[in-house]
C-alpha cells in the first residue's frame, strides 16, 4: 500500500533538510488555520497571495476561524477539491485532475488517469514542470491540503498552514505523485522567482 494514501501516518517531515530553490516568500503572509479543519481554505488563500491578490490577514488562528465561519464553510473540513470548489470562489486559480477518483463520479468508461497528464511518472513530471514554469500548486493528500513551492530529486517542499512554522518536506516523489488525485495551481505574480 502506498504510504502517501494512508490516513493517520505522516509521510512528511517538518523543516527542510535538503536543498531547494523556492520563491521569495517575503510578500506571502502566513496562514494559521488553528484548530479548524480549514486547510482547504488555507491553500486557497496562499495561492491567491501568490497570484498577487489581496487576502485577509489570518496569521492569527482566531482571525482564520472567524473568516472560515463567516464564509459558511464546512466545519468538518474538506477532503477533495471537488467539494471545496463548490463552496469557495477561485476564479483565477486553475484546476487539473489526475485520477478519475478526483471527479467524484466513477464510471467504468472513463480512463483511470487524465489523458492530458497520464500515470504517476507523468504526474510527477507535470508537478515539477508547474514549479519550473513559475506556478505554485496545492494538492490534497493523506487527509490534508498543502501548497508546494519547490522540489529537488528527493521530494517536494510545502508551506505549512499553521502560521510561521516553516516548511514541510515530502521525501518521496513517485509514490507522492501516485497518491495525489488533482491539483490547484497559479502563476506567481512578480515574486522574483525564475524557476528551478
PDB file of C-alpha atoms in Angstrom:
ATOM      1  CA  UNK A   1       0.000   0.000   0.000  1.00  0.00           C
ATOM      2  CA  UNK A   2       1.248   3.471  -0.875  1.00  0.00           C
ATOM      3  CA  UNK A   3       2.070   5.209   2.458  1.00  0.00           C
ATOM      4  CA  UNK A   4       1.012   8.538   0.965  1.00  0.00           C
ATOM      5  CA  UNK A   5      -2.556   7.261   0.740  1.00  0.00           C
ATOM      6  CA  UNK A   6      -2.806   6.049   4.336  1.00  0.00           C
ATOM      7  CA  UNK A   7      -4.582   8.356   6.739  1.00  0.00           C
ATOM      8  CA  UNK A   8      -3.117   8.570  10.198  1.00  0.00           C
ATOM      9  CA  UNK A   9       0.511   8.336   9.075  1.00  0.00           C
ATOM     10  CA  UNK A  10       2.548  11.450   8.479  1.00  0.00           C
ATOM     11  CA  UNK A  11       4.676  10.883   5.384  1.00  0.00           C
ATOM     12  CA  UNK A  12       6.250  14.340   5.547  1.00  0.00           C
ATOM     13  CA  UNK A  13       8.791  15.930   7.832  1.00  0.00           C
ATOM     14  CA  UNK A  14       8.694  19.412   9.328  1.00  0.00           C
ATOM     15  CA  UNK A  15      11.554  21.618   8.269  1.00  0.00           C
ATOM     16  CA  UNK A  16      13.563  21.317   5.092  1.00  0.00           C
ATOM     17  CA  UNK A  17      16.621  19.094   5.281  1.00  0.00           C
ATOM     18  CA  UNK A  18      17.512  19.169   1.601  1.00  0.00           C
ATOM     19  CA  UNK A  19      18.488  21.968  -0.742  1.00  0.00           C
ATOM     20  CA  UNK A  20      15.522  23.510  -2.512  1.00  0.00           C
ATOM     21  CA  UNK A  21      15.035  26.572  -4.658  1.00  0.00           C
ATOM     22  CA  UNK A  22      11.771  28.290  -3.828  1.00  0.00           C
ATOM     23  CA  UNK A  23      10.111  31.634  -4.491  1.00  0.00           C
ATOM     24  CA  UNK A  24      10.628  34.776  -2.475  1.00  0.00           C
ATOM     25  CA  UNK A  25       8.137  34.402   0.358  1.00  0.00           C
ATOM     26  CA  UNK A  26       8.604  37.849   1.893  1.00  0.00           C
ATOM     27  CA  UNK A  27       5.323  39.042   0.354  1.00  0.00           C
ATOM     28  CA  UNK A  28       3.409  35.956   1.486  1.00  0.00           C
ATOM     29  CA  UNK A  29       1.689  36.280   4.867  1.00  0.00           C
ATOM     30  CA  UNK A  30       1.488  33.137   6.936  1.00  0.00           C
ATOM     31  CA  UNK A  31      -1.906  31.471   7.234  1.00  0.00           C
ATOM     32  CA  UNK A  32      -2.725  29.839  10.558  1.00  0.00           C
ATOM     33  CA  UNK A  33      -5.723  27.511  10.425  1.00  0.00           C
ATOM     34  CA  UNK A  34      -5.557  26.819  14.167  1.00  0.00           C
ATOM     35  CA  UNK A  35      -7.939  24.137  15.375  1.00  0.00           C
ATOM     36  CA  UNK A  36     -10.249  24.438  12.393  1.00  0.00           C
ATOM     37  CA  UNK A  37     -10.258  21.817   9.685  1.00  0.00           C
ATOM     38  CA  UNK A  38      -9.640  24.617   7.237  1.00  0.00           C
ATOM     39  CA  UNK A  39      -6.532  23.546   5.318  1.00  0.00           C
ATOM     40  CA  UNK A  40      -8.583  23.774   2.096  1.00  0.00           C
ATOM     41  CA  UNK A  41      -9.239  27.476   2.659  1.00  0.00           C
ATOM     42  CA  UNK A  42      -5.624  27.926   3.769  1.00  0.00           C
ATOM     43  CA  UNK A  43      -4.277  26.705   0.410  1.00  0.00           C
ATOM     44  CA  UNK A  44      -6.718  28.915  -1.495  1.00  0.00           C
ATOM     45  CA  UNK A  45      -5.554  31.953   0.498  1.00  0.00           C
ATOM     46  CA  UNK A  46      -1.893  31.087  -0.125  1.00  0.00           C
ATOM     47  CA  UNK A  47      -2.472  30.603  -3.866  1.00  0.00           C
ATOM     48  CA  UNK A  48      -4.372  33.886  -4.062  1.00  0.00           C
ATOM     49  CA  UNK A  49      -1.439  35.656  -2.385  1.00  0.00           C
ATOM     50  CA  UNK A  50       0.994  34.130  -4.892  1.00  0.00           C
ATOM     51  CA  UNK A  51      -1.329  35.418  -7.622  1.00  0.00           C
ATOM     52  CA  UNK A  52      -0.946  38.933  -6.221  1.00  0.00           C
ATOM     53  CA  UNK A  53      -4.460  39.123  -4.801  1.00  0.00           C
ATOM     54  CA  UNK A  54      -5.148  40.857  -1.509  1.00  0.00           C
ATOM     55  CA  UNK A  55      -6.312  38.388   1.136  1.00  0.00           C
ATOM     56  CA  UNK A  56      -7.353  38.864   4.760  1.00  0.00           C
ATOM     57  CA  UNK A  57      -4.585  38.644   7.346  1.00  0.00           C
ATOM     58  CA  UNK A  58      -5.290  35.311   9.008  1.00  0.00           C
ATOM     59  CA  UNK A  59      -1.916  34.738  10.650  1.00  0.00           C
ATOM     60  CA  UNK A  60      -3.771  34.592  13.967  1.00  0.00           C
ATOM     61  CA  UNK A  61      -5.863  31.400  14.264  1.00  0.00           C
ATOM     62  CA  UNK A  62      -8.786  33.344  15.769  1.00  0.00           C
ATOM     63  CA  UNK A  63      -8.967  35.517  12.649  1.00  0.00           C
ATOM     64  CA  UNK A  64      -8.809  32.436  10.432  1.00  0.00           C
ATOM     65  CA  UNK A  65     -11.616  30.762  12.396  1.00  0.00           C
ATOM     66  CA  UNK A  66     -13.748  33.920  12.158  1.00  0.00           C
ATOM     67  CA  UNK A  67     -13.228  34.078   8.376  1.00  0.00           C
ATOM     68  CA  UNK A  68     -13.932  30.366   7.965  1.00  0.00           C
ATOM     69  CA  UNK A  69     -17.169  30.698   9.947  1.00  0.00           C
ATOM     70  CA  UNK A  70     -18.213  33.916   8.161  1.00  0.00           C
ATOM     71  CA  UNK A  71     -17.767  32.179   4.797  1.00  0.00           C
ATOM     72  CA  UNK A  72     -20.081  29.377   5.981  1.00  0.00           C
ATOM     73  CA  UNK A  73     -17.555  26.650   5.169  1.00  0.00           C
ATOM     74  CA  UNK A  74     -17.979  23.069   6.330  1.00  0.00           C
ATOM     75  CA  UNK A  75     -16.843  22.787   9.983  1.00  0.00           C
ATOM     76  CA  UNK A  76     -15.789  19.199   9.255  1.00  0.00           C
ATOM     77  CA  UNK A  77     -13.404  20.412   6.564  1.00  0.00           C
ATOM     78  CA  UNK A  78     -12.955  19.162   3.025  1.00  0.00           C
ATOM     79  CA  UNK A  79     -11.280  16.062   1.668  1.00  0.00           C
ATOM     80  CA  UNK A  80     -11.367  16.922  -2.023  1.00  0.00           C
ATOM     81  CA  UNK A  81     -11.097  19.923  -4.292  1.00  0.00           C
ATOM     82  CA  UNK A  82     -14.424  18.922  -5.859  1.00  0.00           C
ATOM     83  CA  UNK A  83     -16.207  19.683  -2.579  1.00  0.00           C
ATOM     84  CA  UNK A  84     -14.074  22.725  -1.716  1.00  0.00           C
ATOM     85  CA  UNK A  85     -14.557  24.400  -5.101  1.00  0.00           C
ATOM     86  CA  UNK A  86     -18.332  24.215  -4.679  1.00  0.00           C
ATOM     87  CA  UNK A  87     -18.071  26.448  -1.581  1.00  0.00           C
ATOM     88  CA  UNK A  88     -15.088  28.734  -2.282  1.00  0.00           C
ATOM     89  CA  UNK A  89     -14.760  31.033  -5.289  1.00  0.00           C
ATOM     90  CA  UNK A  90     -11.448  30.576  -7.084  1.00  0.00           C
ATOM     91  CA  UNK A  91     -11.908  32.316 -10.452  1.00  0.00           C
ATOM     92  CA  UNK A  92      -8.204  32.874 -11.161  1.00  0.00           C
ATOM     93  CA  UNK A  93      -6.930  29.544  -9.903  1.00  0.00           C
ATOM     94  CA  UNK A  94      -6.535  26.664 -12.341  1.00  0.00           C
ATOM     95  CA  UNK A  95      -7.671  23.120 -11.639  1.00  0.00           C
ATOM     96  CA  UNK A  96      -6.316  19.857 -13.070  1.00  0.00           C
ATOM     97  CA  UNK A  97      -7.482  16.350 -12.230  1.00  0.00           C
ATOM     98  CA  UNK A  98      -5.067  13.427 -12.427  1.00  0.00           C
ATOM     99  CA  UNK A  99      -7.082  10.420 -11.270  1.00  0.00           C
ATOM    100  CA  UNK A 100     -10.720   9.659 -12.039  1.00  0.00           C
ATOM    101  CA  UNK A 101     -11.458   9.484  -8.285  1.00  0.00           C
ATOM    102  CA  UNK A 102     -10.932  13.281  -8.051  1.00  0.00           C
ATOM    103  CA  UNK A 103     -14.080  13.887 -10.088  1.00  0.00           C
ATOM    104  CA  UNK A 104     -16.383  12.226  -7.581  1.00  0.00           C
ATOM    105  CA  UNK A 105     -18.192  10.204 -10.203  1.00  0.00           C
ATOM    106  CA  UNK A 106     -16.650   6.960 -11.228  1.00  0.00           C
ATOM    107  CA  UNK A 107     -17.687   5.382 -14.459  1.00  0.00           C
ATOM    108  CA  UNK A 108     -16.063   2.346 -15.976  1.00  0.00           C
ATOM    109  CA  UNK A 109     -15.923   4.024 -19.337  1.00  0.00           C
ATOM    110  CA  UNK A 110     -13.595   6.739 -18.048  1.00  0.00           C
ATOM    111  CA  UNK A 111      -9.853   6.167 -18.052  1.00  0.00           C
ATOM    112  CA  UNK A 112      -8.188   5.977 -14.629  1.00  0.00           C
ATOM    113  CA  UNK A 113      -5.794   8.834 -15.456  1.00  0.00           C
ATOM    114  CA  UNK A 114      -6.408  12.135 -17.210  1.00  0.00           C
ATOM    115  CA  UNK A 115      -5.179  11.604 -20.770  1.00  0.00           C
ATOM    116  CA  UNK A 116      -3.632  15.104 -20.758  1.00  0.00           C
ATOM    117  CA  UNK A 117      -1.359  14.136 -17.857  1.00  0.00           C
ATOM    118  CA  UNK A 118      -1.101  10.369 -17.566  1.00  0.00           C
ATOM    119  CA  UNK A 119       0.118   7.871 -14.946  1.00  0.00           C
ATOM    120  CA  UNK A 120       2.282   8.711 -11.864  1.00  0.00           C
ATOM    121  CA  UNK A 121       5.536   9.224 -13.783  1.00  0.00           C
ATOM    122  CA  UNK A 122       3.863  11.863 -15.920  1.00  0.00           C
ATOM    123  CA  UNK A 123       2.020  13.363 -12.911  1.00  0.00           C
ATOM    124  CA  UNK A 124       5.410  13.815 -11.255  1.00  0.00           C
ATOM    125  CA  UNK A 125       6.777  15.497 -14.387  1.00  0.00           C
ATOM    126  CA  UNK A 126       3.653  17.720 -14.574  1.00  0.00           C
ATOM    127  CA  UNK A 127       4.060  18.863 -10.942  1.00  0.00           C
ATOM    128  CA  UNK A 128       7.768  19.577 -11.369  1.00  0.00           C
ATOM    129  CA  UNK A 129       7.047  21.462 -14.595  1.00  0.00           C
ATOM    130  CA  UNK A 130       4.498  23.633 -12.782  1.00  0.00           C
ATOM    131  CA  UNK A 131       7.229  24.800 -10.425  1.00  0.00           C
ATOM    132  CA  UNK A 132       9.773  25.124 -13.245  1.00  0.00           C
ATOM    133  CA  UNK A 133       7.409  27.489 -15.064  1.00  0.00           C
ATOM    134  CA  UNK A 134       6.685  29.663 -12.036  1.00  0.00           C
ATOM    135  CA  UNK A 135       3.463  28.049 -10.806  1.00  0.00           C
ATOM    136  CA  UNK A 136       2.927  27.038  -7.208  1.00  0.00           C
ATOM    137  CA  UNK A 137       0.376  24.289  -6.657  1.00  0.00           C
ATOM    138  CA  UNK A 138      -1.777  22.736  -3.958  1.00  0.00           C
ATOM    139  CA  UNK A 139      -2.760  19.091  -3.677  1.00  0.00           C
ATOM    140  CA  UNK A 140      -4.863  17.064  -1.266  1.00  0.00           C
ATOM    141  CA  UNK A 141      -3.169  14.018   0.165  1.00  0.00           C
ATOM    142  CA  UNK A 142      -3.328  11.969   3.322  1.00  0.00           C
ATOM    143  CA  UNK A 143      -6.289  13.989   4.631  1.00  0.00           C
ATOM    144  CA  UNK A 144      -4.566  17.378   4.270  1.00  0.00           C
ATOM    145  CA  UNK A 145      -4.090  20.143   1.672  1.00  0.00           C
ATOM    146  CA  UNK A 146      -0.681  21.788   1.178  1.00  0.00           C
ATOM    147  CA  UNK A 147       0.806  24.396  -1.156  1.00  0.00           C
ATOM    148  CA  UNK A 148       4.046  23.286  -2.785  1.00  0.00           C
ATOM    149  CA  UNK A 149       6.715  25.827  -3.641  1.00  0.00           C
ATOM    150  CA  UNK A 150       9.835  23.819  -4.546  1.00  0.00           C
ATOM    151  CA  UNK A 151      11.291  20.412  -5.320  1.00  0.00           C
ATOM    152  CA  UNK A 152      14.537  18.527  -5.666  1.00  0.00           C
ATOM    153  CA  UNK A 153      15.300  14.968  -6.773  1.00  0.00           C
ATOM    154  CA  UNK A 154      14.239  13.589  -3.382  1.00  0.00           C
ATOM    155  CA  UNK A 155      10.940  15.336  -2.822  1.00  0.00           C
ATOM    156  CA  UNK A 156       8.790  18.445  -2.681  1.00  0.00           C
ATOM    157  CA  UNK A 157       8.720  21.429  -0.325  1.00  0.00           C
ATOM    158  CA  UNK A 158       5.394  22.655   1.069  1.00  0.00           C
ATOM    159  CA  UNK A 159       4.273  25.652   3.103  1.00  0.00           C
ATOM    160  CA  UNK A 160       2.691  24.874   6.440  1.00  0.00           C
ATOM    161  CA  UNK A 161      -0.803  26.137   7.261  1.00  0.00           C
ATOM    162  CA  UNK A 162      -0.131  26.665  10.966  1.00  0.00           C
ATOM    163  CA  UNK A 163       1.454  30.106  10.919  1.00  0.00           C
ATOM    164  CA  UNK A 164       5.176  30.672  10.619  1.00  0.00           C
ATOM    165  CA  UNK A 165       6.063  27.068  11.376  1.00  0.00           C
ATOM    166  CA  UNK A 166       8.195  26.739   8.283  1.00  0.00           C
ATOM    167  CA  UNK A 167       8.149  24.138   5.582  1.00  0.00           C
ATOM    168  CA  UNK A 168       7.053  20.531   5.265  1.00  0.00           C
ATOM    169  CA  UNK A 169       9.263  18.241   3.235  1.00  0.00           C
ATOM    170  CA  UNK A 170       7.847  15.357   1.216  1.00  0.00           C
ATOM    171  CA  UNK A 171      10.758  12.974   0.903  1.00  0.00           C
ATOM    172  CA  UNK A 172       9.352  10.822  -1.885  1.00  0.00           C
ATOM    173  CA  UNK A 173       8.359  11.760  -5.386  1.00  0.00           C
ATOM    174  CA  UNK A 174       6.847   8.918  -7.411  1.00  0.00           C
ATOM    175  CA  UNK A 175       4.709   7.493  -4.599  1.00  0.00           C
ATOM    176  CA  UNK A 176       3.597  11.014  -3.739  1.00  0.00           C
ATOM    177  CA  UNK A 177       2.622  11.656  -7.373  1.00  0.00           C
ATOM    178  CA  UNK A 178       0.704   8.380  -7.368  1.00  0.00           C
ATOM    179  CA  UNK A 179      -1.252   9.458  -4.273  1.00  0.00           C
ATOM    180  CA  UNK A 180      -2.456  12.896  -5.407  1.00  0.00           C
ATOM    181  CA  UNK A 181      -5.737  12.908  -7.338  1.00  0.00           C
ATOM    182  CA  UNK A 182      -5.722  16.521  -8.572  1.00  0.00           C
ATOM    183  CA  UNK A 183      -4.278  19.983  -8.019  1.00  0.00           C
ATOM    184  CA  UNK A 184      -4.972  23.704  -7.955  1.00  0.00           C
ATOM    185  CA  UNK A 185      -2.267  25.975  -9.304  1.00  0.00           C
ATOM    186  CA  UNK A 186      -1.498  29.596 -10.065  1.00  0.00           C
ATOM    187  CA  UNK A 187       1.214  31.587 -11.800  1.00  0.00           C
ATOM    188  CA  UNK A 188       3.267  33.521  -9.274  1.00  0.00           C
ATOM    189  CA  UNK A 189       2.943  37.283  -9.622  1.00  0.00           C
ATOM    190  CA  UNK A 190       6.253  39.170  -9.580  1.00  0.00           C
ATOM    191  CA  UNK A 191       7.963  37.224  -6.819  1.00  0.00           C
ATOM    192  CA  UNK A 192      11.424  37.360  -8.303  1.00  0.00           C
ATOM    193  CA  UNK A 193      11.294  33.613  -8.902  1.00  0.00           C
ATOM    194  CA  UNK A 194      12.929  32.402 -12.094  1.00  0.00           C
ATOM    195  CA  UNK A 195      12.139  28.713 -11.743  1.00  0.00           C
ATOM    196  CA  UNK A 196      14.310  25.878 -10.536  1.00  0.00           C
TER     197      UNK A 196
END
